[in-house]
Amino acid sequence: MVLIEDLTTELKREYTPEIIKTVIAFANTNGGTIYIGIEDDGDIAGIENVSETMLKVSNAVRDSIKPDVTLFTDYQQEQIGNKTILTIAVQKGTSSPYYLTSKGIRPEGVFVRQGASSVPATETAILRMIKDTDGETYEEVRSLNQDLTFEYAEKEFSNHNISFEENQKKTLQIKNADGIYTNLGLLLSDQCIHTIKLAVYEGNEKEQFKDRREFSGSLFKQLNDVYEFIDRYNNIRSEINGLQRIDVRDYPTEAIREALLNAIVHRDYSFRDSTLVNIFDNCMEFVSIGGLVKGITLDDVKLGISVTRNHNLANIFYRLAFIEAYGTGIPKIMHSYREYETKPRIEATNNAFRIALPNTVNEKTVSNQPANKTAIQSNPVKNKKLAGDEQTVIALFDKNEFVTRQDVETALDASQAKALRVLKRLTKTGKIRTIGGGRNTKYKKTDD
């Protein structure tokens, strides 16, 4: 028998640790056979203790290579003349890239076959193998970095009394069935490679910076850090109604929260670019990479229809109560601006999604409530010039001598701030008058 080294054949005089690299290369390429006991020139040297050598190789293959490649290896001893050799047949594996456990899924740990040599794979080749094996879903693909820590994520899970042990990581798809971290694990780890860039501008154009930051780390950390930072620019102003003062924000806090969560949970992480948050005097915008999921239109999104790009990531945020239910974020944002004339702007391109929240500091409020027909008919002259929400409030006095602010909130399905504004307008025009003060404030309709 005359053998020469080629794409599928490797000759070794004796066992050396380098054999493991060849096993990896064969499993990652087209398979092959390693012959131990044969010189590089094809001369048969033989080995003295075949059983001991086989044990060394099988133990090294089992302990030094991930994912498990043992099912794709077969060991046989062969007799050539009076010499004994060991053959290791390696099939092409189904979970490439296979790699050295000690090096990880990096070029120094992944090998492929080129001619008669086993060489480190390029990062491009590694990514192609992962894509071919794991499919297109970014969060389910194996992470190139397996040296991950979860200090921040562990605290977040602990705060919600949810287990974050090894079994839980597999259940949540942070690790796959082979115990290998997925890209979902990378996103939640302290080593997350994706960031959020935040810029605060002077005025309404991208001309002069007032402040800019880049937030990194686990997506949980980015969420909390960015929200805390934005809160500094969400100014509080006060409105007075009688003895009551109500604090109002420039931006509805619920709208900021939902827009930020949308940018984090639904962006396309197969792109490396950062998520952007821009704060101007007149608005705050959130720009995330990745357009709408195929088959979904912008009108669908506004109606609350949700097809999640990162299903496993969304599931974790749902379990931790960051999101209440799929598809509710955009409707919540729109609902939080129901009292204002200017509404949030939502735009989508093939590769980006943008939500712009208007600053409400100079916004006029609008009525979203239909006029109360009973009130109009019973008081046609008095209520003729009143807005719909004011007519609704006046109608409350048809059955009640006194009305509280809480009664108005319920009738208008409005916030405390809007209820007070409506009551203030009616008081100014002399339609109602205030009785009492503080928490005991009531309102009574005047006789004129």
PDB file of C-alpha atoms in Angstrom, residues 92-255:
ATOM      1  CA  LYS A  92     -17.567  15.878   7.489  1.00  0.00           C
ATOM      2  CA  GLY A  93     -19.544  17.003  10.549  1.00  0.00           C
ATOM      3  CA  THR A  94     -23.027  18.480  10.592  1.00  0.00           C
ATOM      4  CA  SER A  95     -22.285  21.209  13.173  1.00  0.00           C
ATOM      5  CA  SER A  96     -19.302  23.040  11.691  1.00  0.00           C
ATOM      6  CA  PRO A  97     -17.329  25.018  12.538  1.00  0.00           C
ATOM      7  CA  TYR A  98     -15.601  22.559  14.873  1.00  0.00           C
ATOM      8  CA  TYR A  99     -12.900  24.197  16.960  1.00  0.00           C
ATOM      9  CA  LEU A 100     -10.379  23.786  19.757  1.00  0.00           C
ATOM     10  CA  THR A 101     -12.152  24.214  23.079  1.00  0.00           C
ATOM     11  CA  SER A 102      -9.171  26.156  24.439  1.00  0.00           C
ATOM     12  CA  LYS A 103      -9.200  28.684  21.563  1.00  0.00           C
ATOM     13  CA  GLY A 104     -12.878  29.164  20.746  1.00  0.00           C
ATOM     14  CA  ILE A 105     -14.562  29.956  17.428  1.00  0.00           C
ATOM     15  CA  ARG A 106     -11.695  32.085  16.192  1.00  0.00           C
ATOM     16  CA  PRO A 107      -9.143  31.572  13.389  1.00  0.00           C
ATOM     17  CA  GLU A 108      -6.612  30.177  15.870  1.00  0.00           C
ATOM     18  CA  GLY A 109      -9.134  27.555  16.982  1.00  0.00           C
ATOM     19  CA  VAL A 110     -10.842  26.614  13.696  1.00  0.00           C
ATOM     20  CA  PHE A 111      -9.019  24.652  10.988  1.00  0.00           C
ATOM     21  CA  VAL A 112      -9.836  23.639   7.434  1.00  0.00           C
ATOM     22  CA  ARG A 113      -8.096  21.469   4.884  1.00  0.00           C
ATOM     23  CA  GLN A 114      -6.129  23.092   2.066  1.00  0.00           C
ATOM     24  CA  GLY A 115      -4.292  20.594  -0.108  1.00  0.00           C
ATOM     25  CA  ALA A 116      -2.231  18.379   2.195  1.00  0.00           C
ATOM     26  CA  SER A 117      -2.239  20.881   5.101  1.00  0.00           C
ATOM     27  CA  SER A 118      -4.558  21.779   7.958  1.00  0.00           C
ATOM     28  CA  VAL A 119      -4.631  25.578   8.204  1.00  0.00           C
ATOM     29  CA  PRO A 120      -6.490  28.177  10.346  1.00  0.00           C
ATOM     30  CA  ALA A 121      -9.785  29.248   8.820  1.00  0.00           C
ATOM     31  CA  THR A 122     -10.389  32.900   8.022  1.00  0.00           C
ATOM     32  CA  GLU A 123     -13.110  34.729   9.924  1.00  0.00           C
ATOM     33  CA  THR A 124     -15.103  34.954   6.690  1.00  0.00           C
ATOM     34  CA  ALA A 125     -14.912  31.185   6.268  1.00  0.00           C
ATOM     35  CA  ILE A 126     -15.973  30.694   9.889  1.00  0.00           C
ATOM     36  CA  LEU A 127     -19.003  32.930   9.441  1.00  0.00           C
ATOM     37  CA  ARG A 128     -19.953  31.102   6.258  1.00  0.00           C
ATOM     38  CA  MET A 129     -19.780  27.735   8.059  1.00  0.00           C
ATOM     39  CA  ILE A 130     -21.944  29.058  10.876  1.00  0.00           C
ATOM     40  CA  LYS A 131     -24.495  30.428   8.431  1.00  0.00           C
ATOM     41  CA  ASP A 132     -24.593  27.174   6.455  1.00  0.00           C
ATOM     42  CA  THR A 133     -25.059  25.141   9.633  1.00  0.00           C
ATOM     43  CA  ASP A 134     -27.215  27.324  11.859  1.00  0.00           C
ATOM     44  CA  GLY A 135     -29.332  29.146   9.291  1.00  0.00           C
ATOM     45  CA  GLU A 136     -30.176  32.823   8.864  1.00  0.00           C
ATOM     46  CA  THR A 137     -31.530  33.762  12.296  1.00  0.00           C
ATOM     47  CA  TYR A 138     -28.837  35.878  13.926  1.00  0.00           C
ATOM     48  CA  GLU A 139     -29.811  35.253  17.536  1.00  0.00           C
ATOM     49  CA  GLU A 140     -29.712  31.448  17.113  1.00  0.00           C
ATOM     50  CA  VAL A 141     -26.303  31.359  15.420  1.00  0.00           C
ATOM     51  CA  ARG A 142     -23.288  30.395  17.524  1.00  0.00           C
ATOM     52  CA  SER A 143     -21.337  33.353  18.871  1.00  0.00           C
ATOM     53  CA  LEU A 144     -17.775  33.779  17.633  1.00  0.00           C
ATOM     54  CA  ASN A 145     -16.869  34.802  21.189  1.00  0.00           C
ATOM     55  CA  GLN A 146     -17.405  32.005  23.704  1.00  0.00           C
ATOM     56  CA  ASP A 147     -15.616  33.760  26.584  1.00  0.00           C
ATOM     57  CA  LEU A 148     -18.768  35.471  27.810  1.00  0.00           C
ATOM     58  CA  THR A 149     -19.710  36.745  31.251  1.00  0.00           C
ATOM     59  CA  PHE A 150     -23.178  37.734  32.467  1.00  0.00           C
ATOM     60  CA  GLU A 151     -22.657  39.867  35.550  1.00  0.00           C
ATOM     61  CA  TYR A 152     -25.276  42.468  34.592  1.00  0.00           C
ATOM     62  CA  ALA A 153     -27.758  39.932  33.195  1.00  0.00           C
ATOM     63  CA  GLU A 154     -27.537  37.831  36.355  1.00  0.00           C
ATOM     64  CA  LYS A 155     -28.498  40.874  38.441  1.00  0.00           C
ATOM     65  CA  GLU A 156     -31.421  41.621  36.106  1.00  0.00           C
ATOM     66  CA  PHE A 157     -32.741  38.069  36.311  1.00  0.00           C
ATOM     67  CA  SER A 158     -32.234  38.035  40.079  1.00  0.00           C
ATOM     68  CA  ASN A 159     -34.213  41.281  40.451  1.00  0.00           C
ATOM     69  CA  HIS A 160     -37.150  39.512  38.787  1.00  0.00           C
ATOM     70  CA  ASN A 161     -36.702  36.268  40.769  1.00  0.00           C
ATOM     71  CA  ILE A 162     -35.982  34.273  37.595  1.00  0.00           C
ATOM     72  CA  SER A 163     -33.356  31.532  37.490  1.00  0.00           C
ATOM     73  CA  PHE A 164     -30.269  32.074  35.348  1.00  0.00           C
ATOM     74  CA  GLU A 165     -28.610  28.679  35.751  1.00  0.00           C
ATOM     75  CA  GLU A 166     -27.199  26.516  32.940  1.00  0.00           C
ATOM     76  CA  ASN A 167     -30.498  24.734  32.231  1.00  0.00           C
ATOM     77  CA  GLN A 168     -32.295  28.067  32.065  1.00  0.00           C
ATOM     78  CA  LYS A 169     -29.728  29.415  29.602  1.00  0.00           C
ATOM     79  CA  LYS A 170     -30.472  26.504  27.267  1.00  0.00           C
ATOM     80  CA  THR A 171     -34.227  26.919  27.696  1.00  0.00           C
ATOM     81  CA  LEU A 172     -33.942  30.606  26.801  1.00  0.00           C
ATOM     82  CA  GLN A 173     -31.666  29.762  23.810  1.00  0.00           C
ATOM     83  CA  ILE A 174     -28.733  31.658  25.323  1.00  0.00           C
ATOM     84  CA  LYS A 175     -26.873  28.378  24.859  1.00  0.00           C
ATOM     85  CA  ASN A 176     -27.630  25.724  22.264  1.00  0.00           C
ATOM     86  CA  ALA A 177     -28.074  22.010  22.906  1.00  0.00           C
ATOM     87  CA  ASP A 178     -24.282  21.510  22.803  1.00  0.00           C
ATOM     88  CA  GLY A 179     -23.741  24.090  25.529  1.00  0.00           C
ATOM     89  CA  ILE A 180     -22.337  26.650  23.083  1.00  0.00           C
ATOM     90  CA  TYR A 181     -23.268  30.312  23.491  1.00  0.00           C
ATOM     91  CA  THR A 182     -25.470  31.722  20.740  1.00  0.00           C
ATOM     92  CA  ASN A 183     -25.517  35.303  19.501  1.00  0.00           C
ATOM     93  CA  LEU A 184     -28.466  35.819  21.843  1.00  0.00           C
ATOM     94  CA  GLY A 185     -26.057  35.028  24.658  1.00  0.00           C
ATOM     95  CA  LEU A 186     -23.609  37.539  23.175  1.00  0.00           C
ATOM     96  CA  LEU A 187     -26.292  40.266  23.141  1.00  0.00           C
ATOM     97  CA  LEU A 188     -27.092  39.745  26.816  1.00  0.00           C
ATOM     98  CA  SER A 189     -23.465  39.284  27.893  1.00  0.00           C
ATOM     99  CA  ASP A 190     -21.126  41.920  29.270  1.00  0.00           C
ATOM    100  CA  GLN A 191     -19.127  41.524  26.026  1.00  0.00           C
ATOM    101  CA  CYS A 192     -21.979  42.551  23.688  1.00  0.00           C
ATOM    102  CA  ILE A 193     -20.415  44.073  20.557  1.00  0.00           C
ATOM    103  CA  HIS A 194     -23.409  46.258  19.672  1.00  0.00           C
ATOM    104  CA  THR A 195     -23.822  49.751  21.115  1.00  0.00           C
ATOM    105  CA  ILE A 196     -26.257  52.670  21.315  1.00  0.00           C
ATOM    106  CA  LYS A 197     -24.988  56.097  20.307  1.00  0.00           C
ATOM    107  CA  LEU A 198     -26.828  59.085  21.769  1.00  0.00           C
ATOM    108  CA  ALA A 199     -26.432  62.681  20.632  1.00  0.00           C
ATOM    109  CA  VAL A 200     -27.978  65.877  22.007  1.00  0.00           C
ATOM    110  CA  TYR A 201     -28.074  68.781  19.544  1.00  0.00           C
ATOM    111  CA  GLU A 202     -28.433  72.527  19.908  1.00  0.00           C
ATOM    112  CA  GLY A 203     -31.640  73.538  18.156  1.00  0.00           C
ATOM    113  CA  ASN A 204     -33.529  71.378  15.677  1.00  0.00           C
ATOM    114  CA  GLU A 205     -30.742  70.415  13.263  1.00  0.00           C
ATOM    115  CA  LYS A 206     -27.667  68.169  13.376  1.00  0.00           C
ATOM    116  CA  GLU A 207     -25.255  71.066  13.437  1.00  0.00           C
ATOM    117  CA  GLN A 208     -23.930  71.641  16.955  1.00  0.00           C
ATOM    118  CA  PHE A 209     -23.529  69.020  19.680  1.00  0.00           C
ATOM    119  CA  LYS A 210     -24.501  69.732  23.266  1.00  0.00           C
ATOM    120  CA  ASP A 211     -23.624  66.219  24.413  1.00  0.00           C
ATOM    121  CA  ARG A 212     -22.922  62.778  22.978  1.00  0.00           C
ATOM    122  CA  ARG A 213     -22.339  59.355  24.486  1.00  0.00           C
ATOM    123  CA  GLU A 214     -21.905  55.729  23.438  1.00  0.00           C
ATOM    124  CA  PHE A 215     -23.402  53.024  25.633  1.00  0.00           C
ATOM    125  CA  SER A 216     -22.082  49.467  25.632  1.00  0.00           C
ATOM    126  CA  GLY A 217     -22.325  46.240  27.604  1.00  0.00           C
ATOM    127  CA  SER A 218     -25.265  43.887  28.007  1.00  0.00           C
ATOM    128  CA  LEU A 219     -28.456  45.033  26.280  1.00  0.00           C
ATOM    129  CA  PHE A 220     -30.005  45.190  29.748  1.00  0.00           C
ATOM    130  CA  LYS A 221     -27.320  47.652  30.834  1.00  0.00           C
ATOM    131  CA  GLN A 222     -27.719  49.721  27.680  1.00  0.00           C
ATOM    132  CA  LEU A 223     -31.478  49.886  28.200  1.00  0.00           C
ATOM    133  CA  ASN A 224     -31.158  51.153  31.775  1.00  0.00           C
ATOM    134  CA  ASP A 225     -28.230  53.503  31.121  1.00  0.00           C
ATOM    135  CA  VAL A 226     -29.778  55.110  28.039  1.00  0.00           C
ATOM    136  CA  TYR A 227     -33.165  55.568  29.690  1.00  0.00           C
ATOM    137  CA  GLU A 228     -31.519  57.186  32.718  1.00  0.00           C
ATOM    138  CA  PHE A 229     -29.528  59.515  30.479  1.00  0.00           C
ATOM    139  CA  ILE A 230     -32.550  60.494  28.368  1.00  0.00           C
ATOM    140  CA  ASP A 231     -34.473  61.273  31.533  1.00  0.00           C
ATOM    141  CA  ARG A 232     -32.089  64.170  32.215  1.00  0.00           C
ATOM    142  CA  TYR A 233     -33.316  65.838  29.023  1.00  0.00           C
ATOM    143  CA  ASN A 234     -37.003  65.134  29.612  1.00  0.00           C
ATOM    144  CA  ASN A 235     -37.701  68.381  31.438  1.00  0.00           C
ATOM    145  CA  ILE A 236     -40.468  68.766  34.013  1.00  0.00           C
ATOM    146  CA  ARG A 237     -42.791  71.746  33.952  1.00  0.00           C
ATOM    147  CA  SER A 238     -45.695  72.528  36.250  1.00  0.00           C
ATOM    148  CA  GLU A 239     -49.287  73.507  35.554  1.00  0.00           C
ATOM    149  CA  ILE A 240     -51.396  75.099  38.264  1.00  0.00           C
ATOM    150  CA  ASN A 241     -55.144  74.672  38.670  1.00  0.00           C
ATOM    151  CA  GLY A 242     -56.442  76.382  41.801  1.00  0.00           C
ATOM    152  CA  LEU A 243     -54.439  74.996  44.688  1.00  0.00           C
ATOM    153  CA  GLN A 244     -53.303  71.964  42.729  1.00  0.00           C
ATOM    154  CA  ARG A 245     -50.045  71.638  40.858  1.00  0.00           C
ATOM    155  CA  ILE A 246     -49.418  68.894  38.331  1.00  0.00           C
ATOM    156  CA  ASP A 247     -45.964  68.079  36.941  1.00  0.00           C
ATOM    157  CA  VAL A 248     -45.822  67.467  33.175  1.00  0.00           C
ATOM    158  CA  ARG A 249     -42.893  66.106  31.152  1.00  0.00           C
ATOM    159  CA  ASP A 250     -41.712  67.365  27.762  1.00  0.00           C
ATOM    160  CA  TYR A 251     -42.106  63.802  26.463  1.00  0.00           C
ATOM    161  CA  PRO A 252     -44.543  61.167  27.760  1.00  0.00           C
ATOM    162  CA  THR A 253     -42.358  58.742  29.711  1.00  0.00           C
ATOM    163  CA  GLU A 254     -44.290  55.779  28.333  1.00  0.00           C
ATOM    164  CA  ALA A 255     -43.517  56.877  24.764  1.00  0.00           C
TER     165      ALA A 255
END
